[in-house]
């Protein structure tokens, strides 16, 4: 008897793509990475050195990879702008899909993908919100479910990256959808997880500054932004996103309930070391999201694989991925226009607040 | 030779009044508490037992106390509604004044007091924002001044009380000015301290819920509220105030600069003990503001006394007290109306955001 | 009616003496510092500036101070070598005594003082172990008493000072009694508090090094030492004392019970600030024992005063002060000789371990 | 081209064996687990379900497994009592060996294995001290190497397990070598890493109690023990080991240098969650060593594999494994006999301390 493995193809071998490739190749026992696609020459060359020795077939054409013999699933780590199209093509080829977040920065496009996925309910189509696979957030979810904090009422959540002075994020802002769609979408997804995904937005307001990357303004984006989302059932979420942290990655979340509170990562750390010196006592923080969420990506690969092989439900709904992008877009609009936005109870935009 | 002491009279012997009385009586070496006023019979009785033995003369009439022989200063711990009037009367009697925050929940009334105080520049008139005397916030201010975090750009600050199920705060809300004026005024004052007091508000937005004290709605107030203040020079402050904490007092502040961050009280604690048990590792939080700020009140008493005796500048300007109340009022208005508010560069309200 | 105050005389105006003087003068409402003695010209001069204005009479002769009209109590902050004699003289004058620790570095001398004190049971004679008045240790004691950790079985406790490169401690070591008597005596006293003061020592072993102050060797002393005390009823205490901390004062204690553990000061801090910078996240530690135990000294002054005035039992027995010095002396002997010491069940030294 | 993988056989499929098997099978890309041995029927049955599907051949005879075609390395997770013999047989078969710690509880036996391994210098023979592969300890080692704490002088290190009331450890004590050999051997190994492996022991002393498992006494063992090791070059290490922790695994290490200190795991935690409730703020601790050191075992598997394939030096010397067991045995002897042990500068036991 031999183990059945999921035959996986990877699209995109950039920063995030390499993480997925490594996880599916080396840390997902039930998956078999059989193919990888990238249009980029340097990435192909990297693949020849690092993937071909493990039997991975390289493609410079996505469509051709979809025809790889026996392929069962694709993992998309390509640019956000092609996520939706690639997902839909994969669905056409009857392949399971794990797509890096977001499906698209356009809510309409997101909806089209979800519509498409509904036509093939036997396929597993998942948008990879990595925090859903992190032990700490899962512990928070479990504790909320056990009623340990009463009724969750306020979420404070922030996604804060270590400052990268290279200016990389200026160009990136041209197509990222803006900080609330690119960064806070994680915090919004957590909110939907902890509050429940049937939430209706009542109003949003947001403000931003460009403190260290003034060139972001040309793309209508900001390096620090704060926003509030009011929901209809007496709940509020507020978010902070920043690319300006001196000390490292600091993604903190608090869920405040009527009888208690839960926090995640209130004290960032990259290991268990404290250094005691004449200036005080210092611990170091992770330099990027991988330093914080590396193990969550591995778990994501394994759980996605298991769902495909065993035909079990995915741990997060594709629909939520739209909703998170939608709320992110509202915040981004409020941020760019400087105007608060209001909605009625069935989600239609209205001019004045409903009191 | 004998030491010269400041002859002080105390108005109000309630919760906060008793703290001031104790500090001026027993922990302020250069002050001599000679008189105390309260209209309340129970408080007078307490004073006969606890103050008269130390030579403090009791009054049930504020005006009479102002005529106490040799009186040099009054400390006001009475209800907010009489702060302004009592301050002005004291100024008329040529007395220094330390008034509990806020001077008034009305910005106009605050301004009148400041106007009055300006007529007697030899008097020390201070509104007691206790956090200004706390070692930790002072350390933050010093580190900012040394340039350790670059240009301060974002303030996150919260004032969160332990949940008091007695319903006390429902009645209190009738005259407190609302949560942003009553609670967040401390956070706003810190913001003005750390950002500089010449800040101009550009826009505010705020949202609130009544999660545990629904009766607050009858006073147009909330038990949890979140607000954002955008300033004109590329700075943002955002606030959270709550009366719902299960674990105790949690007043946390972060100042995020272009090159670093400072936090105060990110891990609340009432002492240095950790308890390790089968459920984990637990530390306790202070039950109220005195558990956190007790020593700051003592320092306030001593520094106010020294400024009066030595004719040195007060550590905070009376003007700031107005500004903090003013910004608190804007937030409260945005909270109650559900509408964002905008201002032009000289502080006039405008309909649309200035981009 | 006027409050009755305890008339206190202070002996010694050095480092620790100034702390006591300040506390009794300014922060002990029921005490009246009426007299102060020091043989030191500079200290007398300091006293003329800082104490005489408050009505304190200065003496350069201890015996004369004892005759100060109406004196009721003396506080001894003089050199350890004269503690015992001064205590006994004060008892002869029918005065209450608060003596800085230790009574003496000689157990025999300690015993003589206790003997003397027994002859006048109406007097309050206390050796000031400041940690007994610290909120955190009291919380630990209360939690142990409530049974929260089961049967306390292991104590780990350390007294670690910030490194002082001035060499002050080399001369000091000539008469300090050695690190275990001078420093760890606090940890031993805590052990007796938490384990119970009826403990019998079964064996001790200790080791030390001179890592930064090699000249200590000329006084048979060490700058870092580790020792273990085994007690007869299945309990063990182990101690670390050091004068080499780069980051500041770090006095940590753990009490490990059969069902839980309590720690004090596992994360030293001098305030509630964290500084986030490119090198990590840093908090500062207190520079000396006053930064950690200042409030405990104030409480000590107040509680001693109350016990004298109200004739209530002191919070710690004079006897324990001997026992702590005795155990400290055993550790010091084991440290200097390199030899383990054994005792039988009635406390007599024996050659071999009792198994 | 296809990747070359190390063909590995696993001996022992118990608690630790399963961890190694899982790591070599699923998380060590360059290794190929081809065979597994266990004499235990239940473990064989587990292997048939979990290993055979991945192509692993099962053996109930260790010698037969050694003859598995193409086998290059064995990993020993069997009982300590057979570690030495199995290691030597593997060396005879020209196989690399990764043996769980300790090689043996007998120093003589350890030495025989090292002797044997020296005869085949092309083989990689490693004793798996998992902490050597943990990110935090490696960070400590790097910081020491950079001189950040000056000259390391004192090590405090503890291995403390969550209390297991099942009594499992009573039987286990019959052959474990005792707590210092079984548990503290990790702390001793860290000491040799941080101080340098050329250290000579000068003296040891140790004490223990049986607080929760009195039956341990029949095997001359203890559930809590404290020991001190004095080295000849002015360094001291002191250890605490316990099987009584209520809250979980707490393995803490401090390295104190002349100019700074480093700590590992001073605040145990199993994830990044804090729970705020009326009793305080609680975080949970890992329940066992896997919750703390799981990733270190994975790294160990990968690094061992790389050293075998690439013929690079192992990250720890086999010799150290002896030395750690030797020092552990000295401590255990001092513990059981109640007698301090002394050595001269060339390691011979002497009666009296060398001063």
PDB file of N, CA, C and O in Angstrom, chain D residues 12 15 48 72 77 90 110 135 156 195 197 201 211 219 231 250 255 284 291 293 298 300 349:
ATOM      1  N   UNK D  12      13.265   2.319  17.532  1.00  0.00           N
ATOM      2  CA  UNK D  12      12.421   2.777  18.642  1.00  0.00           C
ATOM      3  C   UNK D  12      11.289   3.637  18.134  1.00  0.00           C
ATOM      4  O   UNK D  12      11.524   4.629  17.457  1.00  0.00           O
ATOM      5  N   UNK D  15       7.576   7.303  22.546  1.00  0.00           N
ATOM      6  CA  UNK D  15       7.224   8.711  22.611  1.00  0.00           C
ATOM      7  C   UNK D  15       8.194   9.582  21.795  1.00  0.00           C
ATOM      8  O   UNK D  15       7.783  10.308  20.898  1.00  0.00           O
ATOM      9  N   UNK D  48       2.807  -0.028  10.940  1.00  0.00           N
ATOM     10  CA  UNK D  48       2.162  -0.551   9.737  1.00  0.00           C
ATOM     11  C   UNK D  48       1.139   0.444   9.196  1.00  0.00           C
ATOM     12  O   UNK D  48       0.999   0.615   7.993  1.00  0.00           O
ATOM     13  N   UNK D  72      22.078   4.203   5.286  1.00  0.00           N
ATOM     14  CA  UNK D  72      23.272   5.028   5.518  1.00  0.00           C
ATOM     15  C   UNK D  72      23.382   5.540   6.945  1.00  0.00           C
ATOM     16  O   UNK D  72      24.451   5.912   7.407  1.00  0.00           O
ATOM     17  N   UNK D  77      16.035   6.017  19.090  1.00  0.00           N
ATOM     18  CA  UNK D  77      15.087   6.581  20.040  1.00  0.00           C
ATOM     19  C   UNK D  77      14.607   5.490  20.975  1.00  0.00           C
ATOM     20  O   UNK D  77      13.499   5.537  21.490  1.00  0.00           O
ATOM     21  N   UNK D  90      25.913  -0.066  14.990  1.00  0.00           N
ATOM     22  CA  UNK D  90      25.716   0.740  13.785  1.00  0.00           C
ATOM     23  C   UNK D  90      27.063   1.177  13.227  1.00  0.00           C
ATOM     24  O   UNK D  90      27.288   1.168  12.007  1.00  0.00           O
ATOM     25  N   UNK D 110      29.826   5.411  28.080  1.00  0.00           N
ATOM     26  CA  UNK D 110      29.905   6.545  27.153  1.00  0.00           C
ATOM     27  C   UNK D 110      31.286   6.620  26.511  1.00  0.00           C
ATOM     28  O   UNK D 110      31.433   6.793  25.304  1.00  0.00           O
ATOM     29  N   UNK D 135      16.462  27.907  18.270  1.00  0.00           N
ATOM     30  CA  UNK D 135      16.830  29.263  17.832  1.00  0.00           C
ATOM     31  C   UNK D 135      17.273  30.150  18.996  1.00  0.00           C
ATOM     32  O   UNK D 135      18.185  30.967  18.863  1.00  0.00           O
ATOM     33  N   UNK D 156      22.707  29.915  35.289  1.00  0.00           N
ATOM     34  CA  UNK D 156      21.588  29.331  36.049  1.00  0.00           C
ATOM     35  C   UNK D 156      20.704  28.645  35.036  1.00  0.00           C
ATOM     36  O   UNK D 156      20.331  29.261  34.037  1.00  0.00           O
ATOM     37  N   UNK D 195      30.062  28.139  28.274  1.00  0.00           N
ATOM     38  CA  UNK D 195      31.320  28.411  28.986  1.00  0.00           C
ATOM     39  C   UNK D 195      32.529  27.935  28.182  1.00  0.00           C
ATOM     40  O   UNK D 195      33.630  28.435  28.357  1.00  0.00           O
ATOM     41  N   UNK D 197      33.935  23.955  26.235  1.00  0.00           N
ATOM     42  CA  UNK D 197      33.890  22.551  26.638  1.00  0.00           C
ATOM     43  C   UNK D 197      35.191  22.066  27.278  1.00  0.00           C
ATOM     44  O   UNK D 197      35.345  20.893  27.582  1.00  0.00           O
ATOM     45  N   UNK D 201      35.838  20.609  36.355  1.00  0.00           N
ATOM     46  CA  UNK D 201      35.030  20.740  37.568  1.00  0.00           C
ATOM     47  C   UNK D 201      35.942  20.794  38.795  1.00  0.00           C
ATOM     48  O   UNK D 201      36.879  20.007  38.920  1.00  0.00           O
ATOM     49  N   UNK D 211       8.735  15.800  47.003  1.00  0.00           N
ATOM     50  CA  UNK D 211       7.577  16.541  47.509  1.00  0.00           C
ATOM     51  C   UNK D 211       6.257  15.951  47.048  1.00  0.00           C
ATOM     52  O   UNK D 211       5.271  15.976  47.772  1.00  0.00           O
ATOM     53  N   UNK D 219      14.155   4.381  44.469  1.00  0.00           N
ATOM     54  CA  UNK D 219      15.180   4.363  43.417  1.00  0.00           C
ATOM     55  C   UNK D 219      16.245   5.419  43.690  1.00  0.00           C
ATOM     56  O   UNK D 219      16.977   5.823  42.777  1.00  0.00           O
ATOM     57  N   UNK D 231      33.535  25.475  38.634  1.00  0.00           N
ATOM     58  CA  UNK D 231      34.588  25.127  37.678  1.00  0.00           C
ATOM     59  C   UNK D 231      35.895  25.826  38.069  1.00  0.00           C
ATOM     60  O   UNK D 231      35.884  26.782  38.856  1.00  0.00           O
ATOM     61  N   UNK D 250       8.816  24.393  32.045  1.00  0.00           N
ATOM     62  CA  UNK D 250       9.498  25.672  32.233  1.00  0.00           C
ATOM     63  C   UNK D 250      11.001  25.464  32.270  1.00  0.00           C
ATOM     64  O   UNK D 250      11.595  25.276  33.335  1.00  0.00           O
ATOM     65  N   UNK D 255      22.543  33.253  31.420  1.00  0.00           N
ATOM     66  CA  UNK D 255      23.998  33.300  31.374  1.00  0.00           C
ATOM     67  C   UNK D 255      24.395  34.706  31.788  1.00  0.00           C
ATOM     68  O   UNK D 255      24.023  35.679  31.130  1.00  0.00           O
ATOM     69  N   UNK D 284      -0.858  30.871  28.847  1.00  0.00           N
ATOM     70  CA  UNK D 284      -0.646  29.456  29.101  1.00  0.00           C
ATOM     71  C   UNK D 284       0.788  29.051  28.759  1.00  0.00           C
ATOM     72  O   UNK D 284       1.444  29.688  27.934  1.00  0.00           O
ATOM     73  N   UNK D 291       6.065  20.931  23.204  1.00  0.00           N
ATOM     74  CA  UNK D 291       5.459  22.255  23.062  1.00  0.00           C
ATOM     75  C   UNK D 291       6.509  23.347  23.056  1.00  0.00           C
ATOM     76  O   UNK D 291       6.293  24.428  22.522  1.00  0.00           O
ATOM     77  N   UNK D 293      10.123  22.513  22.404  1.00  0.00           N
ATOM     78  CA  UNK D 293      11.288  22.223  21.566  1.00  0.00           C
ATOM     79  C   UNK D 293      10.964  21.490  20.265  1.00  0.00           C
ATOM     80  O   UNK D 293      11.872  21.032  19.582  1.00  0.00           O
ATOM     81  N   UNK D 298      13.105  19.156  14.672  1.00  0.00           N
ATOM     82  CA  UNK D 298      13.079  19.185  13.201  1.00  0.00           C
ATOM     83  C   UNK D 298      14.413  19.692  12.666  1.00  0.00           C
ATOM     84  O   UNK D 298      15.004  19.132  11.730  1.00  0.00           O
ATOM     85  N   UNK D 300      17.264  19.573  14.139  1.00  0.00           N
ATOM     86  CA  UNK D 300      18.261  18.543  14.422  1.00  0.00           C
ATOM     87  C   UNK D 300      18.288  17.499  13.304  1.00  0.00           C
ATOM     88  O   UNK D 300      19.358  17.135  12.793  1.00  0.00           O
ATOM     89  N   UNK D 349      39.591  13.101  41.875  1.00  0.00           N
ATOM     90  CA  UNK D 349      38.850  13.393  43.104  1.00  0.00           C
ATOM     91  C   UNK D 349      39.801  13.559  44.262  1.00  0.00           C
ATOM     92  O   UNK D 349      40.756  12.803  44.416  1.00  0.00           O
TER      93      UNK D 349
END
